[in-house]
Tab-separated table of C-alpha atoms in Angstrom:
chain	number	residue	atom	x	y	z
A	234	MET	CA	13.309	33.634	-229.393
A	235	THR	CA	15.258	32.896	-226.196
A	236	ARG	CA	15.209	34.531	-222.739
A	237	ALA	CA	17.974	34.725	-220.102
A	238	PHE	CA	17.795	35.008	-216.316
A	239	LEU	CA	21.127	35.841	-214.654
A	240	VAL	CA	20.868	35.530	-210.866
A	241	VAL	CA	23.588	36.503	-208.385
A	242	MET	CA	23.517	34.716	-205.036
A	243	ASP	CA	25.427	37.512	-203.360
A	244	SER	CA	28.666	36.297	-201.698
A	245	LEU	CA	28.264	32.535	-202.315
A	246	GLY	CA	31.945	31.818	-202.865
A	247	ILE	CA	33.318	28.303	-203.347
A	248	GLY	CA	36.984	28.830	-202.497
A	249	GLY	CA	40.050	28.355	-204.632
A	250	ALA	CA	40.828	31.898	-205.846
A	251	PRO	CA	44.445	31.703	-207.048
A	252	ASP	CA	45.259	35.190	-205.722
A	253	ALA	CA	43.499	34.895	-202.347
A	254	ASP	CA	46.797	35.514	-200.561
A	255	ARG	CA	46.674	39.152	-201.758
A	256	PHE	CA	43.398	39.862	-199.908
A	257	PHE	CA	42.955	40.091	-196.154
A	258	ASN	CA	40.448	39.956	-193.292
A	259	ALA	CA	41.564	41.237	-189.891
A	260	GLY	CA	45.179	40.792	-191.007
A	261	ARG	CA	44.621	37.211	-192.164
A	262	PRO	CA	44.968	36.361	-195.878
A	263	ASP	CA	41.877	34.909	-197.560
A	264	THR	CA	43.793	31.780	-198.568
A	265	GLY	CA	41.585	28.834	-197.662
A	266	ALA	CA	38.338	30.764	-197.359
A	267	ASN	CA	35.401	28.783	-198.775
A	268	THR	CA	31.953	30.149	-198.036
A	269	LEU	CA	29.893	27.167	-199.222
A	270	ALA	CA	32.202	24.387	-198.035
A	271	HIS	CA	32.676	25.829	-194.556
A	272	ILE	CA	28.934	26.342	-194.095
A	273	ALA	CA	28.322	22.738	-195.169
A	274	GLN	CA	31.019	21.484	-192.801
A	275	ALA	CA	29.511	23.417	-189.888
A	276	CYS	CA	26.067	21.984	-190.653
A	277	ALA	CA	27.439	18.443	-190.825
A	278	ARG	CA	28.921	18.705	-187.342
A	279	ASP	CA	25.716	20.239	-185.910
A	280	GLY	CA	27.422	23.603	-185.604
A	281	ALA	CA	24.718	25.557	-187.446
A	282	ASP	CA	21.498	24.416	-185.813
A	283	SER	CA	19.924	27.773	-184.965
A	284	GLY	CA	16.577	27.702	-186.770
A	285	ARG	CA	17.547	24.613	-188.770
A	286	SER	CA	19.267	21.276	-188.183
A	287	GLY	CA	21.404	18.600	-189.764
A	288	PRO	CA	23.433	18.569	-192.971
A	289	LEU	CA	23.071	21.413	-195.446
A	290	LYS	CA	20.104	20.697	-197.735
A	291	LEU	CA	20.518	22.213	-201.192
A	292	HIS	CA	18.918	19.552	-203.373
A	293	ASN	CA	18.083	21.755	-206.364
A	294	LEU	CA	21.380	23.617	-206.551
A	295	ASP	CA	23.247	20.353	-206.033
A	296	ARG	CA	21.354	18.640	-208.848
A	297	LEU	CA	22.437	21.448	-211.156
A	298	GLY	CA	26.059	20.755	-210.208
A	299	LEU	CA	26.926	22.816	-207.098
A	300	SER	CA	29.061	20.123	-205.462
A	301	ALA	CA	30.923	19.498	-208.716
A	302	ALA	CA	31.551	23.247	-209.061
A	303	VAL	CA	32.988	23.461	-205.529
A	304	LYS	CA	35.299	20.539	-206.212
A	305	ALA	CA	36.459	22.083	-209.501
A	306	ALA	CA	37.095	25.429	-207.815
A	307	SER	CA	38.840	24.353	-204.654
A	308	GLY	CA	39.027	20.576	-204.400
A	309	ALA	CA	36.595	20.593	-201.456
A	310	CYS	CA	33.759	18.073	-201.196
A	311	PRO	CA	31.000	19.754	-199.151
A	312	PRO	CA	29.314	17.247	-196.815
A	313	GLY	CA	25.640	16.690	-197.542
A	314	LEU	CA	26.116	17.466	-201.250
A	315	GLY	CA	27.370	15.339	-204.117
A	316	ALA	CA	24.556	14.733	-206.611
A	317	ALA	CA	25.358	13.853	-210.213
A	318	PRO	CA	25.058	17.146	-212.159
A	319	ARG	CA	21.987	17.513	-214.365
A	320	GLY	CA	22.659	21.094	-215.433
A	321	LEU	CA	25.438	23.337	-216.639
A	322	TRP	CA	28.145	23.682	-214.012
A	323	GLY	CA	31.538	25.270	-213.533
A	324	ALA	CA	33.435	27.839	-211.470
A	325	ALA	CA	34.404	31.408	-212.376
A	326	THR	CA	37.550	33.325	-211.404
A	327	GLU	CA	37.657	37.120	-211.031
A	328	THR	CA	40.470	39.262	-212.456
A	329	SER	CA	39.439	42.700	-211.141
A	330	PRO	CA	41.664	43.901	-208.272
A	331	GLY	CA	38.880	43.939	-205.694
A	332	LYS	CA	36.451	41.650	-203.913
A	333	ASP	CA	33.607	44.138	-203.859
A	334	THR	CA	30.069	44.197	-205.221
A	335	PRO	CA	30.540	46.532	-208.220
A	336	SER	CA	33.713	44.797	-209.409
A	337	GLY	CA	32.091	41.376	-209.243
A	338	HIS	CA	28.868	42.375	-210.981
A	339	TRP	CA	30.510	44.478	-213.672
A	340	GLU	CA	32.958	41.711	-214.516
A	341	LEU	CA	30.149	39.127	-214.611
A	342	ALA	CA	28.497	41.514	-217.080
A	343	GLY	CA	31.622	41.501	-219.252
A	344	VAL	CA	33.611	44.504	-217.963
A	345	PRO	CA	36.556	43.941	-215.570
A	346	VAL	CA	37.537	46.906	-213.404
A	347	PRO	CA	40.804	48.513	-214.580
A	348	TRP	CA	41.517	50.607	-211.456
A	349	ASP	CA	42.153	50.187	-207.725
A	350	TRP	CA	39.398	51.347	-205.384
A	351	HIS	CA	39.960	53.816	-202.542
A	352	TYR	CA	39.479	52.446	-199.016
A	353	PHE	CA	39.172	54.565	-195.885
A	354	PRO	CA	41.680	53.979	-193.056
A	355	ARG	CA	40.740	52.275	-189.816
A	356	ALA	CA	40.997	55.497	-187.845
A	357	VAL	CA	38.649	57.886	-186.065
A	358	PRO	CA	37.704	59.955	-187.874
A	359	ALA	CA	38.026	57.747	-190.942
A	360	PHE	CA	37.033	60.517	-193.340
A	361	PRO	CA	38.991	63.639	-194.312
A	362	GLU	CA	37.776	66.972	-192.988
A	363	PRO	CA	36.926	68.439	-196.430
A	364	LEU	CA	34.538	65.537	-197.022
A	365	LEU	CA	32.960	65.947	-193.579
A	366	ALA	CA	32.559	69.671	-194.224
A	367	GLU	CA	30.787	68.959	-197.501
A	368	VAL	CA	28.421	66.524	-195.770
A	369	ARG	CA	27.633	69.067	-193.052
A	370	ALA	CA	26.964	71.760	-195.628
A	371	LYS	CA	24.718	69.619	-197.803
A	372	ALA	CA	22.891	68.090	-194.809
A	373	GLY	CA	22.456	71.495	-193.149
A	374	THR	CA	23.810	70.218	-189.824
A	375	GLU	CA	26.522	71.429	-187.466
A	376	GLY	CA	28.133	68.020	-187.177
A	377	THR	CA	28.161	64.364	-188.080
A	378	LEU	CA	28.250	61.144	-186.081
A	379	GLY	CA	30.293	57.964	-186.441
A	380	ASN	CA	33.035	58.772	-188.955
A	381	CYS	CA	34.529	55.314	-188.519
A	382	HIS	CA	34.546	51.671	-189.647
A	383	ALA	CA	31.479	49.904	-188.263
A	384	SER	CA	28.777	47.329	-188.761
A	385	GLY	CA	25.605	49.025	-189.970
A	386	THR	CA	23.342	47.454	-187.381
A	387	GLU	CA	25.815	48.061	-184.545
A	388	ILE	CA	26.409	51.719	-185.280
A	389	VAL	CA	22.703	52.489	-185.618
A	390	ALA	CA	22.019	50.755	-182.296
A	391	ARG	CA	24.875	52.703	-180.694
A	392	LEU	CA	24.245	56.139	-182.188
A	393	GLY	CA	20.545	56.072	-183.098
A	394	ALA	CA	19.460	57.943	-179.960
A	395	GLU	CA	22.127	60.628	-180.421
A	396	HIS	CA	21.111	60.954	-184.076
A	397	LEU	CA	17.513	61.623	-183.004
A	398	ARG	CA	18.697	64.165	-180.416
A	399	THR	CA	21.089	66.082	-182.686
A	400	GLY	CA	19.693	65.457	-186.162
A	401	TRP	CA	23.245	64.720	-187.369
A	402	PRO	CA	23.722	61.979	-190.005
A	403	ILE	CA	25.647	58.822	-189.054
A	404	LEU	CA	28.643	58.226	-191.336
A	405	TYR	CA	30.545	54.944	-191.522
A	406	THR	CA	32.478	52.667	-193.842
A	407	SER	CA	33.713	49.084	-193.967
A	408	ALA	CA	36.498	47.088	-195.546
A	409	ASP	CA	34.700	47.709	-198.848
A	410	SER	CA	35.161	50.875	-200.892
A	411	VAL	CA	31.972	52.475	-199.536
A	412	PHE	CA	30.740	55.612	-197.782
A	413	GLN	CA	27.530	54.895	-195.882
A	414	VAL	CA	25.073	57.422	-194.455
A	415	ALA	CA	22.469	56.266	-191.950
A	416	ALA	CA	19.530	58.427	-190.901
A	417	HIS	CA	16.051	58.014	-189.456
A	418	GLU	CA	13.414	57.807	-192.199
A	419	GLU	CA	10.925	59.966	-190.310
A	420	ALA	CA	12.962	62.274	-188.073
A	421	PHE	CA	15.658	63.062	-190.658
A	422	GLY	CA	13.492	62.222	-193.682
A	423	LEU	CA	13.977	59.603	-196.371
A	424	ASP	CA	13.956	62.083	-199.258
A	425	ARG	CA	16.451	64.282	-197.435
A	426	LEU	CA	18.766	61.298	-196.883
A	427	LEU	CA	18.577	60.220	-200.524
A	428	THR	CA	19.207	63.770	-201.733
A	429	LEU	CA	22.220	64.096	-199.435
A	430	CYS	CA	23.761	60.862	-200.719
A	431	GLU	CA	23.084	61.774	-204.338
A	432	GLU	CA	24.690	65.200	-203.909
A	433	ILE	CA	27.876	63.967	-202.208
A	434	ALA	CA	28.308	60.941	-204.514
A	435	PRO	CA	30.295	62.803	-207.219
A	436	THR	CA	32.933	63.804	-204.654
A	437	LEU	CA	33.277	60.228	-203.438
A	438	HIS	CA	33.350	58.813	-206.963
A	439	ALA	CA	36.154	61.221	-207.871
A	440	MET	CA	38.106	59.624	-204.999
A	441	ASN	CA	37.514	56.145	-206.541
A	442	VAL	CA	35.135	55.208	-203.726
A	443	GLY	CA	32.838	52.654	-205.321
A	444	ARG	CA	29.515	53.414	-203.651
A	445	VAL	CA	27.709	55.938	-201.500
A	446	ILE	CA	24.952	54.047	-199.686
A	447	ALA	CA	21.883	55.577	-198.062
A	448	ARG	CA	20.953	53.479	-195.013
A	449	PRO	CA	17.543	54.568	-193.669
A	450	PHE	CA	16.211	53.178	-190.401
A	451	VAL	CA	13.196	53.515	-188.134
A	452	GLY	CA	12.453	52.991	-184.448
A	453	ASP	CA	13.335	54.641	-181.155
A	454	PRO	CA	15.640	54.059	-178.178
A	455	GLY	CA	12.917	52.218	-176.286
A	456	THR	CA	11.936	49.675	-178.930
A	457	GLY	CA	15.223	49.632	-180.829
A	458	PHE	CA	16.184	50.639	-184.353
A	459	THR	CA	15.635	48.666	-187.566
A	460	ARG	CA	17.023	49.343	-191.023
A	461	THR	CA	14.381	49.534	-193.740
A	462	ALA	CA	14.265	48.221	-197.308
A	463	ASN	CA	14.637	51.752	-198.716
A	464	ARG	CA	18.421	51.494	-199.011
A	465	HIS	CA	19.795	53.133	-202.134
A	466	ASP	CA	23.287	52.765	-203.630
A	467	TYR	CA	24.900	55.539	-205.661
A	468	ALA	CA	27.616	53.634	-207.503
A	469	VAL	CA	30.383	54.686	-209.829
A	470	ALA	CA	29.290	54.036	-213.403
A	471	PRO	CA	30.820	50.942	-215.040
A	472	PRO	CA	33.979	51.699	-217.056
A	473	GLY	CA	32.407	50.521	-220.309
A	474	PRO	CA	29.225	49.092	-221.864
A	475	THR	CA	28.073	45.991	-219.992
A	476	LEU	CA	25.825	43.068	-220.808
A	477	CYS	CA	22.853	45.262	-219.896
A	478	ASP	CA	23.891	47.837	-222.505
A	479	TRP	CA	24.538	45.138	-225.114
A	480	VAL	CA	21.082	43.650	-224.658
A	481	GLN	CA	19.259	46.980	-224.506
A	482	GLY	CA	21.236	48.247	-227.485
A	483	ALA	CA	19.984	45.285	-229.502
A	484	GLY	CA	16.421	46.449	-228.867
A	485	ARG	CA	15.725	43.932	-226.119
A	486	ARG	CA	14.253	44.546	-222.666
A	487	VAL	CA	16.354	44.386	-219.476
A	488	GLN	CA	14.600	43.803	-216.135
A	489	ALA	CA	16.542	44.235	-212.883
A	490	ILE	CA	15.675	42.607	-209.572
A	491	GLY	CA	17.187	43.864	-206.308
A	492	LYS	CA	20.122	46.273	-206.275
A	493	ILE	CA	21.183	45.648	-209.891
A	494	GLY	CA	19.870	49.061	-210.948
A	495	ASP	CA	21.995	50.760	-208.291
A	496	ILE	CA	25.128	48.765	-209.120
A	497	PHE	CA	24.907	49.633	-212.818
A	498	SER	CA	23.754	53.242	-212.281
A	499	MET	CA	20.626	52.290	-214.287
A	500	ARG	CA	22.691	52.039	-217.458
A	501	GLY	CA	21.116	49.577	-219.881
A	502	ILE	CA	18.185	48.811	-217.547
A	503	ASP	CA	14.507	49.315	-218.382
A	504	GLU	CA	12.822	48.311	-215.122
A	505	VAL	CA	13.772	47.651	-211.493
A	506	ARG	CA	11.911	45.617	-208.895
A	507	LYS	CA	13.121	45.835	-205.275
A	508	GLY	CA	12.302	44.475	-201.826
A	509	THR	CA	13.433	41.885	-199.326
A	510	ASP	CA	14.823	38.638	-200.693
A	511	ALA	CA	11.415	37.015	-200.203
A	512	GLU	CA	9.838	39.816	-202.232
A	513	LEU	CA	12.599	39.548	-204.841
A	514	MET	CA	11.846	35.844	-205.234
A	515	ALA	CA	8.199	36.695	-205.894
A	516	HIS	CA	9.326	39.235	-208.521
A	517	TRP	CA	11.527	36.598	-210.172
A	518	VAL	CA	8.719	34.062	-210.264
A	519	ARG	CA	6.371	36.620	-211.826
A	520	LEU	CA	8.957	37.574	-214.435
A	521	MET	CA	9.286	33.921	-215.430
A	522	ASP	CA	5.707	34.377	-216.671
A	523	GLU	CA	5.928	38.015	-217.776
A	524	ALA	CA	9.410	38.601	-219.215
A	525	PRO	CA	9.176	39.108	-222.992
A	526	GLU	CA	10.974	36.951	-225.519
A	527	GLY	CA	14.570	37.991	-226.090
A	528	SER	CA	14.843	39.737	-222.718
A	529	LEU	CA	17.425	39.649	-219.933
A	530	THR	CA	16.381	39.480	-216.292
A	531	PHE	CA	19.318	40.283	-213.997
A	532	ALA	CA	18.819	39.675	-210.259
A	533	ASN	CA	20.773	40.011	-207.033
A	534	PHE	CA	19.743	38.302	-203.782
A	535	VAL	CA	21.692	40.300	-201.208
A	536	GLU	CA	20.694	38.909	-197.816
A	537	PHE	CA	23.195	36.018	-197.864
A	538	ASP	CA	25.846	38.749	-197.774
A	539	SER	CA	24.268	41.617	-195.861
A	540	LEU	CA	22.485	39.698	-193.094
A	541	TYR	CA	24.708	36.655	-192.612
A	542	GLY	CA	28.115	36.839	-194.317
A	543	HIS	CA	29.281	40.154	-192.878
A	544	ARG	CA	27.804	39.271	-189.492
A	545	ARG	CA	29.614	35.908	-189.534
A	546	ASP	CA	26.348	34.071	-188.914
A	547	VAL	CA	26.912	30.549	-190.233
A	548	ALA	CA	23.491	29.198	-189.231
A	549	GLY	CA	21.697	32.203	-190.693
A	550	TYR	CA	23.568	31.825	-193.972
A	551	ALA	CA	22.671	28.116	-194.073
A	552	ARG	CA	18.990	28.915	-193.440
A	553	ALA	CA	18.993	31.498	-196.221
A	554	LEU	CA	20.600	29.067	-198.677
A	555	GLU	CA	18.083	26.346	-197.853
A	556	TRP	CA	15.196	28.778	-198.265
A	557	PHE	CA	16.528	29.944	-201.636
A	558	ASP	CA	17.068	26.382	-202.815
A	559	ALA	CA	13.542	25.364	-201.829
A	560	GLN	CA	12.127	28.223	-203.939
A	561	LEU	CA	13.867	27.198	-207.167
A	562	PRO	CA	11.197	24.719	-208.357
A	563	ARG	CA	8.791	27.699	-208.575
A	564	VAL	CA	11.183	29.149	-211.151
A	565	PHE	CA	12.087	25.971	-212.988
A	566	ASP	CA	8.424	24.977	-213.384
A	567	ARG	CA	7.825	28.219	-215.319
A	568	MET	CA	10.732	27.931	-217.743
A	569	ARG	CA	9.883	28.016	-221.442
A	570	ALA	CA	11.665	26.271	-224.275
A	571	GLY	CA	14.766	28.335	-225.033
A	572	ASP	CA	15.088	29.830	-221.544
A	573	LEU	CA	18.453	29.909	-219.769
A	574	VAL	CA	18.733	30.400	-216.007
A	575	LEU	CA	22.298	31.059	-214.802
A	576	LEU	CA	23.036	31.180	-211.065
A	577	THR	CA	26.338	32.594	-209.859
A	578	ALA	CA	27.890	34.933	-207.250
A	579	ASP	CA	29.964	38.115	-207.172
A	580	HIS	CA	32.561	37.226	-204.473
A	581	GLY	CA	32.742	35.226	-201.264
A	582	ASN	CA	31.871	36.141	-197.673
A	583	ASP	CA	32.857	33.138	-195.596
A	584	PRO	CA	30.889	33.427	-192.312
A	585	SER	CA	33.453	31.207	-190.566
A	586	TRP	CA	36.368	33.501	-191.484
A	587	ALA	CA	38.201	36.181	-189.538
A	588	GLY	CA	37.031	39.780	-189.778
A	589	THR	CA	33.829	40.968	-191.418
A	590	ASP	CA	34.900	41.640	-195.010
A	591	HIS	CA	34.198	39.746	-198.218
A	592	THR	CA	36.542	36.859	-199.012
A	593	ARG	CA	38.387	36.424	-202.320
A	594	GLU	CA	36.981	33.215	-203.833
A	595	ARG	CA	35.912	31.623	-207.057
A	596	VAL	CA	32.146	31.453	-207.549
A	597	PRO	CA	29.784	28.795	-208.929
A	598	VAL	CA	28.255	29.010	-212.380
A	599	LEU	CA	25.147	26.825	-212.534
A	600	GLY	CA	22.706	26.680	-215.415
A	601	ALA	CA	19.251	25.277	-216.115
A	602	GLY	CA	17.758	24.975	-219.579
A	603	LEU	CA	20.624	23.484	-221.579
A	604	GLY	CA	20.898	20.035	-220.030
A	605	PRO	CA	24.040	18.544	-218.426
A	606	ARG	CA	27.152	20.462	-219.416
A	607	ALA	CA	30.501	20.734	-217.626
A	608	ILE	CA	32.253	24.025	-218.409
A	609	GLY	CA	35.042	23.672	-215.829
A	610	LEU	CA	36.943	26.818	-214.833
A	611	CYS	CA	36.034	30.039	-216.611
A	612	ALA	CA	36.381	33.791	-216.152
A	613	PHE	CA	33.765	36.088	-214.628
A	614	ALA	CA	33.562	37.939	-217.957
A	615	ASP	CA	32.701	34.679	-219.717
A	616	VAL	CA	29.334	34.728	-217.940
A	617	GLY	CA	28.263	37.935	-219.676
A	618	ALA	CA	29.604	36.754	-223.027
A	619	SER	CA	27.675	33.487	-222.670
A	620	VAL	CA	24.389	35.211	-221.811
A	621	ALA	CA	24.864	37.463	-224.844
A	622	ALA	CA	25.540	34.441	-227.041
A	623	HIS	CA	22.397	32.737	-225.765
A	624	LEU	CA	20.338	35.814	-226.606
A	625	GLY	CA	22.013	36.265	-229.978
A	626	VAL	CA	23.398	39.670	-228.982
A	627	PRO	CA	26.918	40.833	-229.949
A	628	ALA	CA	29.252	40.840	-226.950
A	629	GLN	CA	32.110	43.230	-226.180
A	630	GLY	CA	35.086	42.933	-223.865
A	631	PRO	CA	37.383	40.036	-222.968
A	632	GLY	CA	34.775	37.366	-222.168
A	633	ARG	CA	34.360	34.214	-224.237
A	634	SER	CA	31.138	32.217	-224.347
A	635	PHE	CA	31.212	28.801	-222.715
A	636	LEU	CA	28.022	27.741	-224.491
């Protein structure tokens, strides 16, 4: 029996989305954004040398066909890459009307999003008074802090001391369809924060806000504040059965790594393993040995996006990519006959672009286990249909297998 490992390199876009002109960052359309190509270009001109140096080194991804996928998606030829493909390679195009995490993951799992998400205005306060009143009531506080668009690290640094003084939760959003609540793990309490987010999530979901995100942090004004790994997303449930449901419904096991469980509201998922990206890589390696025959392992590596894309840190993104690439032999060495490893992304987040939002891009589809195979341009939903076909599980939805 076969196994499948579907791994999302969060935000690794490769340009070329045909509708990029409909999506914006700081008033600039996403036309021309290309996360991978622009990182590679910066590295080639020594513009990303913090903690690394020289051209972008992605030998394992490139051997699968990364450079060929970028060229197929956008016509770009990333400097430092260009190996002859030895794996399955192509580029996927999203149809859902958003460039957000749930839309990308759900569509990769076979279910495009049929609605438009709600986004909060760039105003202060950003949130309507009835919502703020509900937060105050459920948190048991007289007020809230923030109530604006902000970077998570910036707003915690700015308001962390006031949060400790008042006990009021810090509320903020971004260009994504999200409502984020930051609070100190010890002073406010992690369980209290998670309960608050869980209780207000139905109100936000009814507004078509995609996720309520608990953002715990620790520290003090003297030493500074640091977000912890105990983040939890309360996402709107997918609009229909996804790849996870198809596989589980066929009596197979579904293991999730990273925030997959949150994104899919635990539907169709048997087990979740979380942590930093380094810890997630260790989980993935272990599951290459432990995952049962016929199973699906679905992983998301988020730090490309959360630590480097949104912060427009080109060198940091390049370092993270090179680290990830260097870890892949640990996975490939453990593959069994019949295994399929598919590597892809959910959207772009070009760290050289204007603003701080995701960028509308095509994404790579790279596969190990089936030998050289060019699939060209495909749809996001085709990824889920192809994984189902590999596992011998009936697929639903619009996707068509490229296997």
